[in-house]
Amino acid sequence: MSNSGSTSAPRRITTPREGQKHQAWDDSAPIDAPLRLHDATVVEAWCDYNGHMSESSYLLVVGDNADAFFRYFGIDEDYRASGGSLYTAETHLHHLRELSEGDQITFTLQVLGVDQKRVHMVHEILNADGEVVATAEQMLLHVDMEAGKVAPLPEQLYTRLKAIASAHATLPVPDYVGHVMGLPNRPSNT
């Protein structure tokens, strides 16, 4: 039986900086390695029945960090209104420590590689003591939303991403990047 008395449609997820002005890209500004563009406080709605931040909430806050990154190099509301966006193709989350309501968290972001259509990057979520509590490796695709398919980045954005990747090339690639999940081989019972 449906709830015909409900008149409000579900709201879509919004990001912390959605609809807000942001600093424009500056070709002459140094690029931090890694980038530190976002921070947050764990709220009750992100916590589960164990009293800890839930796995879906880790992905939510990584998405907020990614959105801050998009705005940093030029993908914002105006860009999306023109028909382009970045879509997440794959994410590998690693949960290392628990977070609870009220915990302060900061994020780093390292660009591992770019090409005309893809961005490979890694996020680290850090607690107030600077300990890494979770990581997320992502592959993003640039999409022409009107055509509904992957498309090359405009040259200006591609140039910015290459500059970020170049600045980040001095950083070591974290040892968790590129790992495949699985169980070790076990002897058969035969």
mmCIF file of C-alpha atoms in Angstrom:
data_model
loop_
_atom_site.group_PDB
_atom_site.id
_atom_site.type_symbol
_atom_site.label_atom_id
_atom_site.label_comp_id
_atom_site.label_asym_id
_atom_site.label_seq_id
_atom_site.Cartn_x
_atom_site.Cartn_y
_atom_site.Cartn_z
ATOM 1 C CA MET A 1 0.000 0.000 0.000
ATOM 2 C CA SER A 2 1.433 3.370 -0.969
ATOM 3 C CA ASN A 3 1.591 6.416 1.235
ATOM 4 C CA SER A 4 -0.673 8.723 -0.779
ATOM 5 C CA GLY A 5 -0.713 11.305 2.027
ATOM 6 C CA SER A 6 2.932 12.245 1.461
ATOM 7 C CA THR A 7 3.348 15.384 -0.639
ATOM 8 C CA SER A 8 7.083 15.940 -0.489
ATOM 9 C CA ALA A 9 9.434 14.255 -2.900
ATOM 10 C CA PRO A 10 12.710 12.859 -1.572
ATOM 11 C CA ARG A 11 15.490 15.432 -1.615
ATOM 12 C CA ARG A 12 18.624 14.742 -3.600
ATOM 13 C CA ILE A 13 22.042 14.634 -1.970
ATOM 14 C CA THR A 14 23.813 17.979 -1.950
ATOM 15 C CA THR A 15 27.478 18.668 -1.303
ATOM 16 C CA PRO A 16 28.744 21.109 1.344
ATOM 17 C CA ARG A 17 29.811 23.787 -1.163
ATOM 18 C CA GLU A 18 27.048 23.325 -3.710
ATOM 19 C CA GLY A 19 25.781 26.637 -5.066
ATOM 20 C CA GLN A 20 28.485 28.641 -3.287
ATOM 21 C CA LYS A 21 31.111 30.779 -4.935
ATOM 22 C CA HIS A 22 34.586 29.337 -4.907
ATOM 23 C CA GLN A 23 38.032 30.636 -5.645
ATOM 24 C CA ALA A 24 38.839 30.603 -9.346
ATOM 25 C CA TRP A 25 41.807 28.617 -10.637
ATOM 26 C CA ASP A 26 45.036 30.614 -10.601
ATOM 27 C CA ASP A 27 47.650 29.408 -13.102
ATOM 28 C CA SER A 28 50.418 31.083 -11.097
ATOM 29 C CA ALA A 29 49.449 29.669 -7.673
ATOM 30 C CA PRO A 30 51.466 26.779 -6.263
ATOM 31 C CA ILE A 31 49.716 23.406 -6.178
ATOM 32 C CA ASP A 32 49.807 21.681 -2.806
ATOM 33 C CA ALA A 33 50.999 18.074 -2.755
ATOM 34 C CA PRO A 34 48.766 16.540 -1.575
ATOM 35 C CA LEU A 35 45.757 18.831 -1.813
ATOM 36 C CA ARG A 36 43.876 19.684 1.403
ATOM 37 C CA LEU A 37 40.541 21.093 0.287
ATOM 38 C CA HIS A 38 37.939 19.757 2.712
ATOM 39 C CA ASP A 39 37.262 19.055 6.385
ATOM 40 C CA ALA A 40 34.188 17.991 8.323
ATOM 41 C CA THR A 41 32.797 16.995 11.693
ATOM 42 C CA VAL A 42 31.147 13.576 11.973
ATOM 43 C CA VAL A 43 27.423 14.120 12.529
ATOM 44 C CA GLU A 44 24.897 11.785 14.136
ATOM 45 C CA ALA A 45 23.230 11.027 10.782
ATOM 46 C CA TRP A 46 26.497 9.459 9.565
ATOM 47 C CA CYS A 47 26.669 6.986 12.465
ATOM 48 C CA ASP A 48 25.176 3.504 12.601
ATOM 49 C CA TYR A 49 23.749 1.250 15.320
ATOM 50 C CA ASN A 50 27.303 0.516 16.574
ATOM 51 C CA GLY A 51 27.828 4.206 17.301
ATOM 52 C CA HIS A 52 30.462 4.562 14.596
ATOM 53 C CA MET A 53 30.508 6.250 11.211
ATOM 54 C CA SER A 54 28.853 3.858 8.749
ATOM 55 C CA GLU A 55 30.502 2.576 5.585
ATOM 56 C CA SER A 56 28.113 4.518 3.348
ATOM 57 C CA SER A 57 29.031 7.709 5.184
ATOM 58 C CA TYR A 58 32.725 7.205 4.381
ATOM 59 C CA LEU A 59 31.771 7.184 0.714
ATOM 60 C CA LEU A 60 29.577 10.261 1.241
ATOM 61 C CA VAL A 61 32.420 12.308 2.744
ATOM 62 C CA VAL A 62 34.894 11.098 0.096
ATOM 63 C CA GLY A 63 32.375 12.383 -2.460
ATOM 64 C CA ASP A 64 32.356 15.747 -0.685
ATOM 65 C CA ASN A 65 36.156 15.834 -0.878
ATOM 66 C CA ALA A 66 35.993 14.955 -4.584
ATOM 67 C CA ASP A 67 33.476 17.747 -5.127
ATOM 68 C CA ALA A 68 35.837 20.247 -3.461
ATOM 69 C CA PHE A 69 38.537 19.003 -5.847
ATOM 70 C CA PHE A 70 36.262 19.402 -8.890
ATOM 71 C CA ARG A 71 35.578 23.013 -7.921
ATOM 72 C CA TYR A 72 39.291 23.604 -7.344
ATOM 73 C CA PHE A 73 40.164 22.943 -10.987
ATOM 74 C CA GLY A 74 36.957 24.160 -12.640
ATOM 75 C CA ILE A 75 34.080 21.663 -12.591
ATOM 76 C CA ASP A 76 31.262 23.514 -10.822
ATOM 77 C CA GLU A 77 27.562 24.283 -11.350
ATOM 78 C CA ASP A 78 28.268 26.411 -14.437
ATOM 79 C CA TYR A 79 30.399 23.668 -15.978
ATOM 80 C CA ARG A 80 27.784 21.003 -15.265
ATOM 81 C CA ALA A 81 25.062 23.287 -16.679
ATOM 82 C CA SER A 82 27.093 23.381 -19.909
ATOM 83 C CA GLY A 83 26.750 19.584 -20.129
ATOM 84 C CA GLY A 84 29.989 18.148 -18.720
ATOM 85 C CA SER A 85 30.777 16.396 -15.470
ATOM 86 C CA LEU A 86 33.001 13.794 -13.843
ATOM 87 C CA TYR A 87 31.381 10.475 -12.942
ATOM 88 C CA THR A 88 32.870 7.923 -10.580
ATOM 89 C CA ALA A 89 33.588 4.632 -12.342
ATOM 90 C CA GLU A 90 35.194 2.783 -9.431
ATOM 91 C CA THR A 91 35.999 3.341 -5.752
ATOM 92 C CA HIS A 92 38.032 1.156 -3.380
ATOM 93 C CA LEU A 93 37.460 2.095 0.268
ATOM 94 C CA HIS A 94 39.715 0.900 3.077
ATOM 95 C CA HIS A 95 38.399 1.330 6.622
ATOM 96 C CA LEU A 96 41.319 1.496 9.063
ATOM 97 C CA ARG A 97 39.963 3.091 12.255
ATOM 98 C CA GLU A 98 36.568 3.984 13.696
ATOM 99 C CA LEU A 99 35.083 7.464 13.780
ATOM 100 C CA SER A 100 32.306 8.637 16.095
ATOM 101 C CA GLU A 101 29.909 11.558 16.242
ATOM 102 C CA GLY A 102 31.755 14.816 16.892
ATOM 103 C CA ASP A 103 35.106 13.626 15.527
ATOM 104 C CA GLN A 104 36.923 16.203 13.417
ATOM 105 C CA ILE A 105 38.194 14.870 10.094
ATOM 106 C CA THR A 106 40.377 16.324 7.365
ATOM 107 C CA PHE A 107 41.099 15.038 3.890
ATOM 108 C CA THR A 108 43.993 14.839 1.499
ATOM 109 C CA LEU A 109 43.716 14.175 -2.212
ATOM 110 C CA GLN A 110 46.483 12.975 -4.507
ATOM 111 C CA VAL A 111 46.135 12.783 -8.286
ATOM 112 C CA LEU A 112 47.911 9.635 -9.446
ATOM 113 C CA GLY A 113 47.294 10.035 -13.172
ATOM 114 C CA VAL A 114 45.182 11.703 -15.838
ATOM 115 C CA ASP A 115 44.453 11.283 -19.500
ATOM 116 C CA GLN A 116 41.971 13.017 -21.821
ATOM 117 C CA LYS A 117 39.000 11.148 -20.318
ATOM 118 C CA ARG A 118 40.049 9.785 -16.902
ATOM 119 C CA VAL A 119 41.355 10.871 -13.511
ATOM 120 C CA HIS A 120 42.922 8.367 -11.085
ATOM 121 C CA MET A 121 43.187 9.687 -7.543
ATOM 122 C CA VAL A 122 43.350 8.732 -3.904
ATOM 123 C CA HIS A 123 41.789 10.309 -0.807
ATOM 124 C CA GLU A 124 42.943 9.903 2.763
ATOM 125 C CA ILE A 125 40.653 10.713 5.687
ATOM 126 C CA LEU A 126 42.551 11.774 8.805
ATOM 127 C CA ASN A 127 41.349 12.144 12.391
ATOM 128 C CA ALA A 128 42.231 15.062 14.682
ATOM 129 C CA ASP A 129 45.505 13.308 15.636
ATOM 130 C CA GLY A 130 46.537 13.144 11.967
ATOM 131 C CA GLU A 131 46.068 9.362 11.782
ATOM 132 C CA VAL A 132 44.717 7.950 8.520
ATOM 133 C CA VAL A 133 41.327 6.426 9.367
ATOM 134 C CA ALA A 134 40.250 5.517 5.822
ATOM 135 C CA THR A 135 41.435 5.691 2.244
ATOM 136 C CA ALA A 136 39.582 5.738 -1.055
ATOM 137 C CA GLU A 137 41.111 5.124 -4.461
ATOM 138 C CA GLN A 138 38.941 6.343 -7.352
ATOM 139 C CA MET A 139 38.777 6.279 -11.123
ATOM 140 C CA LEU A 140 36.669 9.108 -12.560
ATOM 141 C CA LEU A 141 35.431 9.544 -16.118
ATOM 142 C CA HIS A 142 34.680 12.814 -17.889
ATOM 143 C CA VAL A 143 31.169 12.592 -19.350
ATOM 144 C CA ASP A 144 29.223 14.562 -21.935
ATOM 145 C CA MET A 145 25.893 14.390 -20.120
ATOM 146 C CA GLU A 146 23.814 15.315 -23.172
ATOM 147 C CA ALA A 147 25.382 12.568 -25.293
ATOM 148 C CA GLY A 148 25.345 10.196 -22.318
ATOM 149 C CA LYS A 149 28.890 8.956 -22.887
ATOM 150 C CA VAL A 150 32.504 9.423 -21.898
ATOM 151 C CA ALA A 151 34.115 12.366 -23.695
ATOM 152 C CA PRO A 152 37.479 14.157 -23.702
ATOM 153 C CA LEU A 153 38.009 16.906 -21.156
ATOM 154 C CA PRO A 154 38.166 20.442 -22.535
ATOM 155 C CA GLU A 155 41.812 21.425 -23.043
ATOM 156 C CA GLN A 156 41.778 24.007 -20.233
ATOM 157 C CA LEU A 157 40.625 21.470 -17.623
ATOM 158 C CA TYR A 158 42.950 18.778 -18.954
ATOM 159 C CA THR A 159 45.884 21.207 -18.690
ATOM 160 C CA ARG A 160 44.985 21.982 -15.066
ATOM 161 C CA LEU A 161 44.693 18.299 -14.187
ATOM 162 C CA LYS A 162 48.070 17.581 -15.801
ATOM 163 C CA ALA A 163 49.595 20.392 -13.713
ATOM 164 C CA ILE A 164 48.102 18.888 -10.533
ATOM 165 C CA ALA A 165 49.311 15.389 -11.504
ATOM 166 C CA SER A 166 52.767 16.797 -12.174
ATOM 167 C CA ALA A 167 52.885 18.477 -8.752
ATOM 168 C CA HIS A 168 51.751 15.213 -7.154
ATOM 169 C CA ALA A 169 54.274 13.076 -9.077
ATOM 170 C CA THR A 170 56.793 13.868 -6.332
ATOM 171 C CA LEU A 171 54.628 12.051 -3.765
ATOM 172 C CA PRO A 172 55.047 8.318 -3.234
ATOM 173 C CA VAL A 173 52.211 6.159 -4.540
ATOM 174 C CA PRO A 174 50.512 4.699 -1.446
ATOM 175 C CA ASP A 175 51.065 0.947 -1.053
ATOM 176 C CA TYR A 176 47.310 0.248 -0.998
ATOM 177 C CA VAL A 177 46.765 1.623 -4.520
ATOM 178 C CA GLY A 178 45.741 -0.955 -7.105
ATOM 179 C CA HIS A 179 45.117 -3.838 -4.715
ATOM 180 C CA VAL A 180 42.646 -6.536 -5.646
ATOM 181 C CA MET A 181 40.330 -7.875 -2.968
ATOM 182 C CA GLY A 182 40.143 -11.623 -2.397
ATOM 183 C CA LEU A 183 40.704 -14.532 -0.051
ATOM 184 C CA PRO A 184 44.047 -16.328 -0.051
ATOM 185 C CA ASN A 185 44.139 -19.670 -1.823
ATOM 186 C CA ARG A 186 43.127 -22.459 0.533
ATOM 187 C CA PRO A 187 43.970 -26.134 0.133
ATOM 188 C CA SER A 188 41.075 -28.243 -1.113
ATOM 189 C CA ASN A 189 39.430 -30.822 1.137
ATOM 190 C CA THR A 190 39.906 -33.649 -1.335
#
